[in-house]
Short mmCIF file of C-alpha atoms in Angstrom, two decimals:
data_model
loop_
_atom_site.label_atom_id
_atom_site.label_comp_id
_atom_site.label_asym_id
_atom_site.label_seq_id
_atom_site.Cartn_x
_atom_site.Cartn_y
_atom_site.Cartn_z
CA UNK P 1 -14.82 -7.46 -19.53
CA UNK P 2 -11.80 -9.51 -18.31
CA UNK P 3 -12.26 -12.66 -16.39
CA UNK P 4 -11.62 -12.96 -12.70
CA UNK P 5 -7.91 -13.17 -12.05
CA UNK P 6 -7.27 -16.82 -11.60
CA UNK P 7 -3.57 -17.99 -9.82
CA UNK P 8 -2.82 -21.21 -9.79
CA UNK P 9 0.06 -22.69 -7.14
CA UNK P 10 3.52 -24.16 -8.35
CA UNK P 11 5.42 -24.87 -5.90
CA UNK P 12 8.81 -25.18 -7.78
CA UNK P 13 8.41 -21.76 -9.40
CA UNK P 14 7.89 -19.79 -6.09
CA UNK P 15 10.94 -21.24 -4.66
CA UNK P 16 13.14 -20.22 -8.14
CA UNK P 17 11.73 -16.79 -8.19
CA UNK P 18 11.17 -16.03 -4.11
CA UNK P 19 14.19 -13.13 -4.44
CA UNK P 20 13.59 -9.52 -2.71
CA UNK P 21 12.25 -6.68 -5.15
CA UNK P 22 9.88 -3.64 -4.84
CA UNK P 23 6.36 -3.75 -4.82
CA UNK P 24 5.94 -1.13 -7.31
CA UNK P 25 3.49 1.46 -5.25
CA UNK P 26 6.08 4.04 -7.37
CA UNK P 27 7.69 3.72 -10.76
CA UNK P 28 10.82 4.62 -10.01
CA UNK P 29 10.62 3.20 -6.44
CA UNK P 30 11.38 5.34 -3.69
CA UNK P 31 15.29 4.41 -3.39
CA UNK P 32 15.41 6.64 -6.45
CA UNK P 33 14.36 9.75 -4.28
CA UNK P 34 17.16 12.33 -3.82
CA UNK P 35 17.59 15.80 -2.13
CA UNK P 36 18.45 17.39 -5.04
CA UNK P 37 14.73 17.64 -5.57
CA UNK P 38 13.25 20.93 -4.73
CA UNK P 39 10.32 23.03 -3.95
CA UNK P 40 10.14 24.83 -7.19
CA UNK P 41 10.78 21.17 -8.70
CA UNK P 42 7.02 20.24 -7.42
CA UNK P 43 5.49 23.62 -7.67
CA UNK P 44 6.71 23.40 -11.61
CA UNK P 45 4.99 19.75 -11.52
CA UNK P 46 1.72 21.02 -10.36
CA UNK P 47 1.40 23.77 -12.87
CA UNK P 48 1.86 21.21 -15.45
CA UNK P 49 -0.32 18.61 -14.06
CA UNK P 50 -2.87 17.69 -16.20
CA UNK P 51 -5.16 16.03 -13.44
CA UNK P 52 -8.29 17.83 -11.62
CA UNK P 53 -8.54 15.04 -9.20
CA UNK P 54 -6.48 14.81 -5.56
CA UNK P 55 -6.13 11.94 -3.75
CA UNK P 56 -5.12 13.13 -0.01
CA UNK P 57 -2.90 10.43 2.23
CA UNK P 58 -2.49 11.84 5.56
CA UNK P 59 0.31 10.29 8.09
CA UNK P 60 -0.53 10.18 12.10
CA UNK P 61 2.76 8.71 13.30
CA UNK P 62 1.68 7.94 17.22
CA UNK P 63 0.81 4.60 18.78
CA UNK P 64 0.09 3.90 22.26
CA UNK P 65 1.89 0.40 21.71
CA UNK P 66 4.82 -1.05 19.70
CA UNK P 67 4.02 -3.63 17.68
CA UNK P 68 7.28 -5.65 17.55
CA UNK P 69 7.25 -6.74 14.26
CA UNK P 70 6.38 -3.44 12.57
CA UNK P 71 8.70 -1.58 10.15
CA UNK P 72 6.73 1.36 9.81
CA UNK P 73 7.28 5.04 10.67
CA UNK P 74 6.13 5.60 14.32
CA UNK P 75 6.00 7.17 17.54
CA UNK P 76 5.61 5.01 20.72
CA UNK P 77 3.85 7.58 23.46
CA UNK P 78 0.71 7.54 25.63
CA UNK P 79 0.94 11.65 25.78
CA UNK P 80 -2.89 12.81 23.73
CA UNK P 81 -1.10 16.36 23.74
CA UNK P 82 2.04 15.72 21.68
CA UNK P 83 -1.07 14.65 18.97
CA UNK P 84 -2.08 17.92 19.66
CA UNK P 85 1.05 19.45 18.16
CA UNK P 86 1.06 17.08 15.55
CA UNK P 87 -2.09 18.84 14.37
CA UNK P 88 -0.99 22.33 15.21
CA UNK P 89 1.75 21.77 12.09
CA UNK P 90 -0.33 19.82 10.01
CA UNK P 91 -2.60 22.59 9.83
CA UNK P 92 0.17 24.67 8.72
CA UNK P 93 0.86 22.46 6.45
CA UNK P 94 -2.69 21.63 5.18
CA UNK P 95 -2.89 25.42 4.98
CA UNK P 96 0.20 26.49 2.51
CA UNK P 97 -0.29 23.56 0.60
CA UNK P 98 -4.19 23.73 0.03
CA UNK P 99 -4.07 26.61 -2.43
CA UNK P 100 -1.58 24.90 -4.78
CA UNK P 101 -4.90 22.38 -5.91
CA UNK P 102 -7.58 25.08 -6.02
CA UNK P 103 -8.57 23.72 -9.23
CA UNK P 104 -8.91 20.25 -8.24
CA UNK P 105 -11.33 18.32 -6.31
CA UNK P 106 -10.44 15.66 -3.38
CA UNK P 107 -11.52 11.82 -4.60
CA UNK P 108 -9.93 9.75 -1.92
CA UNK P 109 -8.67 10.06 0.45
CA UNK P 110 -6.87 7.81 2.93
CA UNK P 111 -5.38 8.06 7.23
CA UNK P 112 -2.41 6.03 7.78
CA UNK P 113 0.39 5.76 10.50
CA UNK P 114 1.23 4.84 12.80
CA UNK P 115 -2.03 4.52 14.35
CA UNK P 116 -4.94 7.34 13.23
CA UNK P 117 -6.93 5.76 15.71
CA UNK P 118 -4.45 7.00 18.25
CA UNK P 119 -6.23 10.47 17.57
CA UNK P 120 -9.22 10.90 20.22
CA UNK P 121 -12.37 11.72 18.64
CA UNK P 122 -12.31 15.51 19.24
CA UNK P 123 -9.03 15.40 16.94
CA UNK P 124 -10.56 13.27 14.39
CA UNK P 125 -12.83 15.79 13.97
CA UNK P 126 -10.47 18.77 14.11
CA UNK P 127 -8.65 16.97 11.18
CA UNK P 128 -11.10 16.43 9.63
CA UNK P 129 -12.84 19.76 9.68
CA UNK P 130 -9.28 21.50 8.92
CA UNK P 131 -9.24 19.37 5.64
CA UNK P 132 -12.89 19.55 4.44
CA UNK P 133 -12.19 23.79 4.86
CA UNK P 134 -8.66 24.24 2.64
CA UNK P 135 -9.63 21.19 0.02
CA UNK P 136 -12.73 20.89 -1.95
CA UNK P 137 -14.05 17.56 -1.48
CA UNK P 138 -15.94 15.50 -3.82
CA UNK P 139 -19.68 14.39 -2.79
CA UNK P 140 -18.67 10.91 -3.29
CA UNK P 141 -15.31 9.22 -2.92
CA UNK P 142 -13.24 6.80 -1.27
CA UNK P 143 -12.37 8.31 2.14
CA UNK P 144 -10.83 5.54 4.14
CA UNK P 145 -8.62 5.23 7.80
CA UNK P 146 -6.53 2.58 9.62
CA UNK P 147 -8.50 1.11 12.83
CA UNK P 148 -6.27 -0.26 16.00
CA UNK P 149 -8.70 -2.42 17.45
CA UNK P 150 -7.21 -2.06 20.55
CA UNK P 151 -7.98 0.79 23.47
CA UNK P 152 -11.04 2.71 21.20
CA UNK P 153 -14.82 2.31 21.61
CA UNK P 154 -17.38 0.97 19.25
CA UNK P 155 -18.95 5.19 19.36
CA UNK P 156 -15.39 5.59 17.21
CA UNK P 157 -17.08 4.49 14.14
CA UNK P 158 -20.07 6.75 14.85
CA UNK P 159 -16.87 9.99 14.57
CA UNK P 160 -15.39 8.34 11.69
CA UNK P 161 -18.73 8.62 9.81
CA UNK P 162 -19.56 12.41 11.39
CA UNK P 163 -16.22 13.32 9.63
CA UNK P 164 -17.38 11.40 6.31
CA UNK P 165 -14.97 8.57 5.98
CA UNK P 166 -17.16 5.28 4.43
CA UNK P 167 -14.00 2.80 4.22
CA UNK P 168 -12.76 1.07 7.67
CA UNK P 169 -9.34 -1.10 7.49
CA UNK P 170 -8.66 -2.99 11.10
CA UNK P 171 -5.29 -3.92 11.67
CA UNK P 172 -6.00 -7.69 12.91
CA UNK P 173 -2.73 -9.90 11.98
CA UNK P 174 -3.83 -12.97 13.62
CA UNK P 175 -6.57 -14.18 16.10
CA UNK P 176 -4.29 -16.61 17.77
CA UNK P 177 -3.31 -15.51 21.38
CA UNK P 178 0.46 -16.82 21.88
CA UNK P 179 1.03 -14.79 18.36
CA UNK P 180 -0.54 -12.00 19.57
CA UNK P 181 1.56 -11.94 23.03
CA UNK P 182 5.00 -13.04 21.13
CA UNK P 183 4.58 -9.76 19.20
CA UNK P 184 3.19 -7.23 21.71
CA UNK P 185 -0.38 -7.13 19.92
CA UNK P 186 -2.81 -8.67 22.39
CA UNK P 187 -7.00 -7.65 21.41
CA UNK P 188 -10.24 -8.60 21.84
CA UNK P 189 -11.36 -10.72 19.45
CA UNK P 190 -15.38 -10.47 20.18
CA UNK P 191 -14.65 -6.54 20.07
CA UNK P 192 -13.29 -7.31 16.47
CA UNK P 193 -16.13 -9.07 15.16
CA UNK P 194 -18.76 -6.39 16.79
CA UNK P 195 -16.56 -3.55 15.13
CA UNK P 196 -17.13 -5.04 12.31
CA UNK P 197 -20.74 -5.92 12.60
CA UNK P 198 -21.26 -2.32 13.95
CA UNK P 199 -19.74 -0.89 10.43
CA UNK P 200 -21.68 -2.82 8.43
CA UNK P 201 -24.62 -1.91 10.28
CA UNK P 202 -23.99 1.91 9.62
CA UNK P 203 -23.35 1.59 5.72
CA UNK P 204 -19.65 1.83 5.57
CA UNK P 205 -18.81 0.93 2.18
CA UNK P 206 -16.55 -1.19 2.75
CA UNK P 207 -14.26 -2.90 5.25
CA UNK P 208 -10.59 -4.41 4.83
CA UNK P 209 -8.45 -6.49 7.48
CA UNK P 210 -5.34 -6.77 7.39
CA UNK P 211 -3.51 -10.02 8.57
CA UNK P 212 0.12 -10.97 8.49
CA UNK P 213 1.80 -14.38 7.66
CA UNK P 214 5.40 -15.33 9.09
CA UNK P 215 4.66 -13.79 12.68
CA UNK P 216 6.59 -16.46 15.55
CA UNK P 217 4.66 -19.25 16.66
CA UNK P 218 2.46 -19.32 13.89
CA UNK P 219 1.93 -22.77 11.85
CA UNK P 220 0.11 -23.68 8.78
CA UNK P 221 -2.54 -24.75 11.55
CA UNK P 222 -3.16 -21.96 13.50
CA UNK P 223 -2.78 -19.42 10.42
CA UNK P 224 -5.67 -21.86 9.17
CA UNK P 225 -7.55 -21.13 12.08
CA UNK P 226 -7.07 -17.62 11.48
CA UNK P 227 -8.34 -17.50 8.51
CA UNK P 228 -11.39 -19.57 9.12
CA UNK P 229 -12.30 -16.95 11.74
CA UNK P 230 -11.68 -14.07 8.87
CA UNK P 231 -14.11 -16.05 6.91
CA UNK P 232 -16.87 -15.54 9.63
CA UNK P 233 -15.83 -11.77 9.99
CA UNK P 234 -16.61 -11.36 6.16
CA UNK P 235 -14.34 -8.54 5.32
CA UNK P 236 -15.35 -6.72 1.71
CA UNK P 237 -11.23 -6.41 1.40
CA UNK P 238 -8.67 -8.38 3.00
CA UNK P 239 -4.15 -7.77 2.81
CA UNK P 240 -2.48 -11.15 3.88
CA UNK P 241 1.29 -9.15 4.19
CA UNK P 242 4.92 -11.40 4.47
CA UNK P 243 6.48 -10.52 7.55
CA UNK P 244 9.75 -9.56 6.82
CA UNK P 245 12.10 -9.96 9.64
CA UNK P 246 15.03 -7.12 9.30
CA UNK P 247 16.52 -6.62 13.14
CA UNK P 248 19.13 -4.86 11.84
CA UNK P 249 17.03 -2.05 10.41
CA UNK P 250 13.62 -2.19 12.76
CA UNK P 251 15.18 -2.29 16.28
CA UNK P 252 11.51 -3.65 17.60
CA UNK P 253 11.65 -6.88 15.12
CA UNK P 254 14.69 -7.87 17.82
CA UNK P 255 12.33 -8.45 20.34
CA UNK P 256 11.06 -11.66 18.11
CA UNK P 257 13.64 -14.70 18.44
CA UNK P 258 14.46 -16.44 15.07
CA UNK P 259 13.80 -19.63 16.70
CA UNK P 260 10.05 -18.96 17.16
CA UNK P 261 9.95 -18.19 13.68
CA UNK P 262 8.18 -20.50 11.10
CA UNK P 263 10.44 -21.58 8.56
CA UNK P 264 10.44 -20.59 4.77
CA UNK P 265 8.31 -23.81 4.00
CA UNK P 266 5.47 -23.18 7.23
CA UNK P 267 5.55 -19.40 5.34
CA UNK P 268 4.86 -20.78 1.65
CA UNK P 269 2.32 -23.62 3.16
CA UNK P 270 0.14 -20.52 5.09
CA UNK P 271 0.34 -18.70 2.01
CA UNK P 272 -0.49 -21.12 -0.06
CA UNK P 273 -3.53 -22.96 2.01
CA UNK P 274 -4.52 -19.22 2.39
CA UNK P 275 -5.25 -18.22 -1.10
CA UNK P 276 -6.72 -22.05 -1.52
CA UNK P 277 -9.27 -21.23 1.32
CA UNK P 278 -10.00 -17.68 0.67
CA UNK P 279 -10.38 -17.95 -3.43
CA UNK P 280 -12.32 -21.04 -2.21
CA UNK P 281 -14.93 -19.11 -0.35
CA UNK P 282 -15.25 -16.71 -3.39
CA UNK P 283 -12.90 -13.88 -2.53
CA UNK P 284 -11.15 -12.62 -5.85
CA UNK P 285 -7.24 -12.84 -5.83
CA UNK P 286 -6.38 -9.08 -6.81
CA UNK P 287 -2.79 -9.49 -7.14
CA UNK P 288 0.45 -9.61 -4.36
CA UNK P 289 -1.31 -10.27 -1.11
CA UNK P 290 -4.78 -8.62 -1.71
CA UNK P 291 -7.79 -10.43 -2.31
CA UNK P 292 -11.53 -8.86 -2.65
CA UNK P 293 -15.29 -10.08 -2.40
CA UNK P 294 -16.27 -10.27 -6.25
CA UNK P 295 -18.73 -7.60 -5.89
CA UNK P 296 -15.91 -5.28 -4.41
CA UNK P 297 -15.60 -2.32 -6.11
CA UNK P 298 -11.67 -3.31 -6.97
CA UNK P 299 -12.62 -6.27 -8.11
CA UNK P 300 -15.36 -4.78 -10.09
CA UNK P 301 -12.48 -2.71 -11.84
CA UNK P 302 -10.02 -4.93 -12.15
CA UNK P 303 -12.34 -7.67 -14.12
CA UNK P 304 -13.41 -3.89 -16.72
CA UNK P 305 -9.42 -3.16 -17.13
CA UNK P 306 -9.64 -0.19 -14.77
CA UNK P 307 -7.64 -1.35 -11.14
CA UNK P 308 -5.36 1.73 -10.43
CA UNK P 309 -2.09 1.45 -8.27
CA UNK P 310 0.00 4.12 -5.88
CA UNK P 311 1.28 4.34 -2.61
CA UNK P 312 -1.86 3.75 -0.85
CA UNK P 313 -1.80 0.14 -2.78
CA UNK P 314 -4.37 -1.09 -5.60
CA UNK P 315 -6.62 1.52 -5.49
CA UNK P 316 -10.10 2.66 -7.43
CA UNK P 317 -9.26 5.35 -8.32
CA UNK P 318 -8.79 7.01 -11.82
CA UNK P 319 -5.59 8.36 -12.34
CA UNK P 320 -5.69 11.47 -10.07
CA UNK P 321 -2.65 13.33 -8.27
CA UNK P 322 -1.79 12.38 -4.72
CA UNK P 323 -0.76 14.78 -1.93
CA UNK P 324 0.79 13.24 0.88
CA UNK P 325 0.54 15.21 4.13
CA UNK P 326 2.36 14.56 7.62
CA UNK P 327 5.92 13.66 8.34
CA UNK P 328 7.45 11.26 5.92
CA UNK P 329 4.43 11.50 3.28
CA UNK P 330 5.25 10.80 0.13
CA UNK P 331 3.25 12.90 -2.75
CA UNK P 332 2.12 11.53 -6.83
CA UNK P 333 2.23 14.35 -8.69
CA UNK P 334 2.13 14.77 -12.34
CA UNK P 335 5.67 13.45 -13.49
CA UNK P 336 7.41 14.01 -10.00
CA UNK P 337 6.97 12.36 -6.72
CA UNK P 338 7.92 14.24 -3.27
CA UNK P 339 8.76 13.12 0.24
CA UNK P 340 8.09 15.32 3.43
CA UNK P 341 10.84 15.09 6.58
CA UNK P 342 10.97 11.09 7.56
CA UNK P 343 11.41 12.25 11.50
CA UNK P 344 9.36 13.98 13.48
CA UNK P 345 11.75 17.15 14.70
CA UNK P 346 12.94 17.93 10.94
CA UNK P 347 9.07 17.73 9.40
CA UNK P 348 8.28 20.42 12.58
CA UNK P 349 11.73 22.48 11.61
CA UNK P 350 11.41 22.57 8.01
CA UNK P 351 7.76 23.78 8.78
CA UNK P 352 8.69 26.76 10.85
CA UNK P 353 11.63 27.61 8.42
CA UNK P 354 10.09 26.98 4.74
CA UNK P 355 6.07 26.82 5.53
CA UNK P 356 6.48 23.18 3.75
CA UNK P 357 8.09 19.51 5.03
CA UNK P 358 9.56 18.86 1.52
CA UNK P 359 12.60 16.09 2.15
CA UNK P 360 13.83 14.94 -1.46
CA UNK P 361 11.89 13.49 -4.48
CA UNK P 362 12.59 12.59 -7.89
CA UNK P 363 11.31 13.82 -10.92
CA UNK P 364 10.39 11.77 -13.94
CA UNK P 365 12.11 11.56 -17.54
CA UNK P 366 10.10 9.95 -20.54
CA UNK P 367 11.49 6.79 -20.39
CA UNK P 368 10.35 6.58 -16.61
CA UNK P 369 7.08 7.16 -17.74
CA UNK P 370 6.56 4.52 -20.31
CA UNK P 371 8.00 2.28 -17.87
CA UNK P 372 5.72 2.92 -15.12
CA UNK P 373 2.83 2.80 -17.60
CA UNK P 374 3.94 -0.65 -18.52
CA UNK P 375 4.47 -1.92 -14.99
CA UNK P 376 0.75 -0.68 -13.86
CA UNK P 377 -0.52 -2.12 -16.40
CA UNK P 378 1.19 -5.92 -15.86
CA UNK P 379 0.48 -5.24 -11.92
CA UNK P 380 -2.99 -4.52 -11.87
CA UNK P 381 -4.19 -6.77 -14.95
CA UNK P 382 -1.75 -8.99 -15.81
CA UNK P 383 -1.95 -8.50 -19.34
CA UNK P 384 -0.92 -6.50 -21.76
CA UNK P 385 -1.70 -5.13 -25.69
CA UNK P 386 1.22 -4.00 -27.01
CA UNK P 387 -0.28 -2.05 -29.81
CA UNK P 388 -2.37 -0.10 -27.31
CA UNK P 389 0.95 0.31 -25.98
CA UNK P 390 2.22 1.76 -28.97
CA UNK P 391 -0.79 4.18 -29.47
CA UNK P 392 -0.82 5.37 -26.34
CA UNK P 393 2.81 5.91 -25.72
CA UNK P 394 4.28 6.61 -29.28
CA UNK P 395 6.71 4.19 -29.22
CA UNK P 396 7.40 0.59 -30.77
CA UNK P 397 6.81 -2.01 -28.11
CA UNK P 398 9.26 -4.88 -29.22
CA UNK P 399 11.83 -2.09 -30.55
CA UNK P 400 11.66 -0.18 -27.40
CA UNK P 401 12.20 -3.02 -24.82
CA UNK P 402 14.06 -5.14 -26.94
CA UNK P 403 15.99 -5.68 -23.91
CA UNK P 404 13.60 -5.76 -21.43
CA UNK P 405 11.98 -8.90 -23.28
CA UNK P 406 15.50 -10.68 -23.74
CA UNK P 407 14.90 -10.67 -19.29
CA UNK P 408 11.14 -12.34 -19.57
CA UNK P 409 12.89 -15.05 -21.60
CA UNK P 410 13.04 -17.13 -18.58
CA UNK P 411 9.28 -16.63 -17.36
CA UNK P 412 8.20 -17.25 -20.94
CA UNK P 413 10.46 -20.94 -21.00
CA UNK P 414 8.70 -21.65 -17.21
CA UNK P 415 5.13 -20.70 -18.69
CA UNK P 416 4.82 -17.96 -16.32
CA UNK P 417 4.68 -15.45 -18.97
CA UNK P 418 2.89 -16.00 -23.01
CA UNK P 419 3.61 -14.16 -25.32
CA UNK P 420 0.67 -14.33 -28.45
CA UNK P 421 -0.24 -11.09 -31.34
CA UNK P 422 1.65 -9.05 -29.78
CA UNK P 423 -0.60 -9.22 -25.89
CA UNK P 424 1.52 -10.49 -23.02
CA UNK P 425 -0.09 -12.60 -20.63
CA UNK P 426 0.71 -13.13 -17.09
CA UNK P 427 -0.16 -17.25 -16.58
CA UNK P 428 -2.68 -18.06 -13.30
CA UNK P 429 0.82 -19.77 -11.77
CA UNK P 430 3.04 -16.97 -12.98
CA UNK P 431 0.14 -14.42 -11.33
CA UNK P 432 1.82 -14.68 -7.72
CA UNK P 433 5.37 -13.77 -9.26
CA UNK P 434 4.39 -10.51 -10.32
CA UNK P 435 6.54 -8.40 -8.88
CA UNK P 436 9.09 -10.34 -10.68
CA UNK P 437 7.96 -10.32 -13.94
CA UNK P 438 7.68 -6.41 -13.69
CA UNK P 439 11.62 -6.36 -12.45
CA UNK P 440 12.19 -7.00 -16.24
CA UNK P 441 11.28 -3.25 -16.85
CA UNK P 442 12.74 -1.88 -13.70
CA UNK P 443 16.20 0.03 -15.63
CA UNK P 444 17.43 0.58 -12.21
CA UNK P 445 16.48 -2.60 -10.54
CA UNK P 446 19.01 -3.89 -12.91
CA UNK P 447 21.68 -2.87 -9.94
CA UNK P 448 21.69 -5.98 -8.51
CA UNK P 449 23.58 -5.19 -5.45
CA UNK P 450 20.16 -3.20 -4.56
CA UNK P 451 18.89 -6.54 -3.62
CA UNK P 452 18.75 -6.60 -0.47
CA UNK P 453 16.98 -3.16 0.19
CA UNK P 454 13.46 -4.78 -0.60
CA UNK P 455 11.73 -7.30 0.69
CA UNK P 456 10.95 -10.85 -0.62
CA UNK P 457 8.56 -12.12 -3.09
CA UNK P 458 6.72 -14.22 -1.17
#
């Protein structure tokens, strides 16, 4: 068994590596996606899929609110009926697609958006009904949604569990009130904490908050107090995200002035003082911005070697193909991946027209392959064997990526990265640069002009 990932702060090496790259939910990221990819592309990739197990990601685009800082895809609308539709084509889509994975059975399963909670309850459990009838669905799994704190009732959770999800993640982002105002995200906070209490009550599994660092207003002082507060809330999970202020490409994010903005110091001072407090108070450090109780199932299975990683994030799951339903989905499967329609009106058209959403994709050569398998592997673990390497994907390791190692040069000469019989080991300090480190195998990262289409480090 591994030991605990341990990250250790250095100041000076943040600030030399804080550039923009991907976060490596997809090996090759989704700026490789093209249109050239095609429906008999994936149906060919499903025939020759070797896995029997689905993972199911399901996009509800509506919120009742806009969140001014978010960079997601949404719909702003108080109209319940236009959800209504929204379901009318998912089940068309749920329906065509369904028979393509007879042979496999569901394992996770995940809501995102958006806001799923936008749904009422009735439409939760038409969803959820539709689903559980066209896929077969493991007895036991991770079956998780998105919570909006905001404009449901506590009797939500008792509809979530009817239609058999055991994973809650509440979208928090900070307890402070002027935050919450600046950015169009005002809640209760005592509704919060007796959500929470409520879920724990009824056996959900387990229960992630999400919270986001850089938001105007906030200091190092009131993230602290933030923080403290998550500490009381005891979340099994937590995601402590960078707010990444693009205006130019999320026409909300100009509602937030850059003067109310913490600086780039404030941001590294909350992030740092975070991971003090919350490694502090026991919670594991699972790698980017996620952190876990040690008796969390991820970090069970990161500390045995077995964390998993795709679009839905670090995940527990065994490697297992992932069909993305929904407008703007994005699908894992075998050696392709496969976007549906990003808008609303195209996903509805190419429905009617084709009987599937399928936008553009990218299938996978050999060499993508080994490099993904190498970049999981440093993400999730932070190690790596190169003769297991070798073994498991017939090639020579030093031969191979001969060039790829002349890039980690520079992490190896800042003691970020060691290299010792042939295992490469991600230091505690050089733990929070991951994303970097895995650039070095990223062929088409090595664009540089690309830059600019992620967002930073840290």
């Amino acid at each position: 068994m591994n030991q605990p990932t341990k990250i250790s702060w250095d100041q000076s090496m943040i600030e030399k590596y804080n550039y923009s790259g991907p976060r490596y939910t997809s090996y090759p990221t989704a700026l490789e996606f093209n249109d050239q990819f095609t429906e008999a592309d994936l149906l060919k990739a499903i025939e020759h899929s070797k896995s029997d197990k689905l993972s199911l990601y399901i996009h509800i685009p509506y919120c009742a609110k806009l969140c001014y800082y978010c960079g997601c895809n949404k719909i702003v609308t108080r109209h319940q009926h236009k959800a209504d539709q929204y379901i009318e084509y998912l089940a068309q889509e749920i329906a065509n697609r369904a028979p393509l994975f007879e042979k496999y059975t569901v394992t996770q399963m995940h809501w995102g958006g958006g806001t799923p909670t936008f749904l009422s309850e009735e439409q939760i459990m038409r969803l959820s009904k539709l689903l559980k009838q066209h896929f077969n669905f493991a007895d036991e799994g991770e079956f998780s949604i998105e919570v909006d704190p905001r404009e449901i009732e506590l009797t939500m959770l008792d509809t979530l569990k009817e239609a058999g999800f055991n994973r809650i993640s509440i979208g928090v982002q900070d307890f402070n009130k002027e935050v919450q105002v600046a950015v169009n995200r005002e809640q209760d906070e005592d509704f919060i904490f007796a959500l929470m209490a409520k879920a724990k009550a009824m056996g959900f599994q387990s229960t992630n908050v999400d919270l986001i660092y850089g938001l105007p207003h906030q200091t190092p002082e009131t993230f602290a107090q933030t923080i403290a507060r998550i500490l009381d809330l005891s979340p099994d999970r937590l995601s402590v995200f960078n707010y990444a202020h693009l205006p130019s490409r999320f026409a909300a994010q100009r509602k937030i002035k850059d003067e109310d903005l913490p600086s780039p110091q404030q941001k590294l001072d909350m992030l740092q003082q975070t991971i003090e407090t919350l490694t502090g108070d026991g919670y594991q450090f699972i790698g980017m911005d996620h952190f876990a109780k040690p008796d969390d199932e991820l970090s069970r299975l990161q500390n045995e070697g077995r964390l998993h990683r795709n679009f839905q994030g670090y995940t527990t799951q065994e490697e297992c193909d992932l069909l993305g339903l929904g407008v703007s989905s994005i699908s894992m499967i075998g050696d392709c991946y496969a976007q549906n329609q990003k808008d609303i009106r195209p996903y509805y058209e190419s429905l009617d027209e084709n009987g599937h959403a399928l936008w553009k994709g990218c299938g996978l050569n050999r060499d993508d392959e080994i490099r993904r398998a190498v970049i999981k592997q440093l993400i999730c673990h932070f190690d790596l064997d190169m003769a297991q390497m070798d073994e498991k994907l017939d090639i020579k390791f030093e031969e191979y990526f001969a060039e790829d190692m002349k890039l980690m040069q520079t992490f190896i000469d800042d003691k970020l990265v060691d290299i010792t019989d042939r295992k490469i080991t991600v230091s505690p300090t050089g733990r929070l640069l991951i994303r970097n480190i895995c650039m070095c195998f990223d062929v088409y990262f090595r664009e540089k002009a690309r830059q600019q289409q992620f967002s930073r480090v840290i």
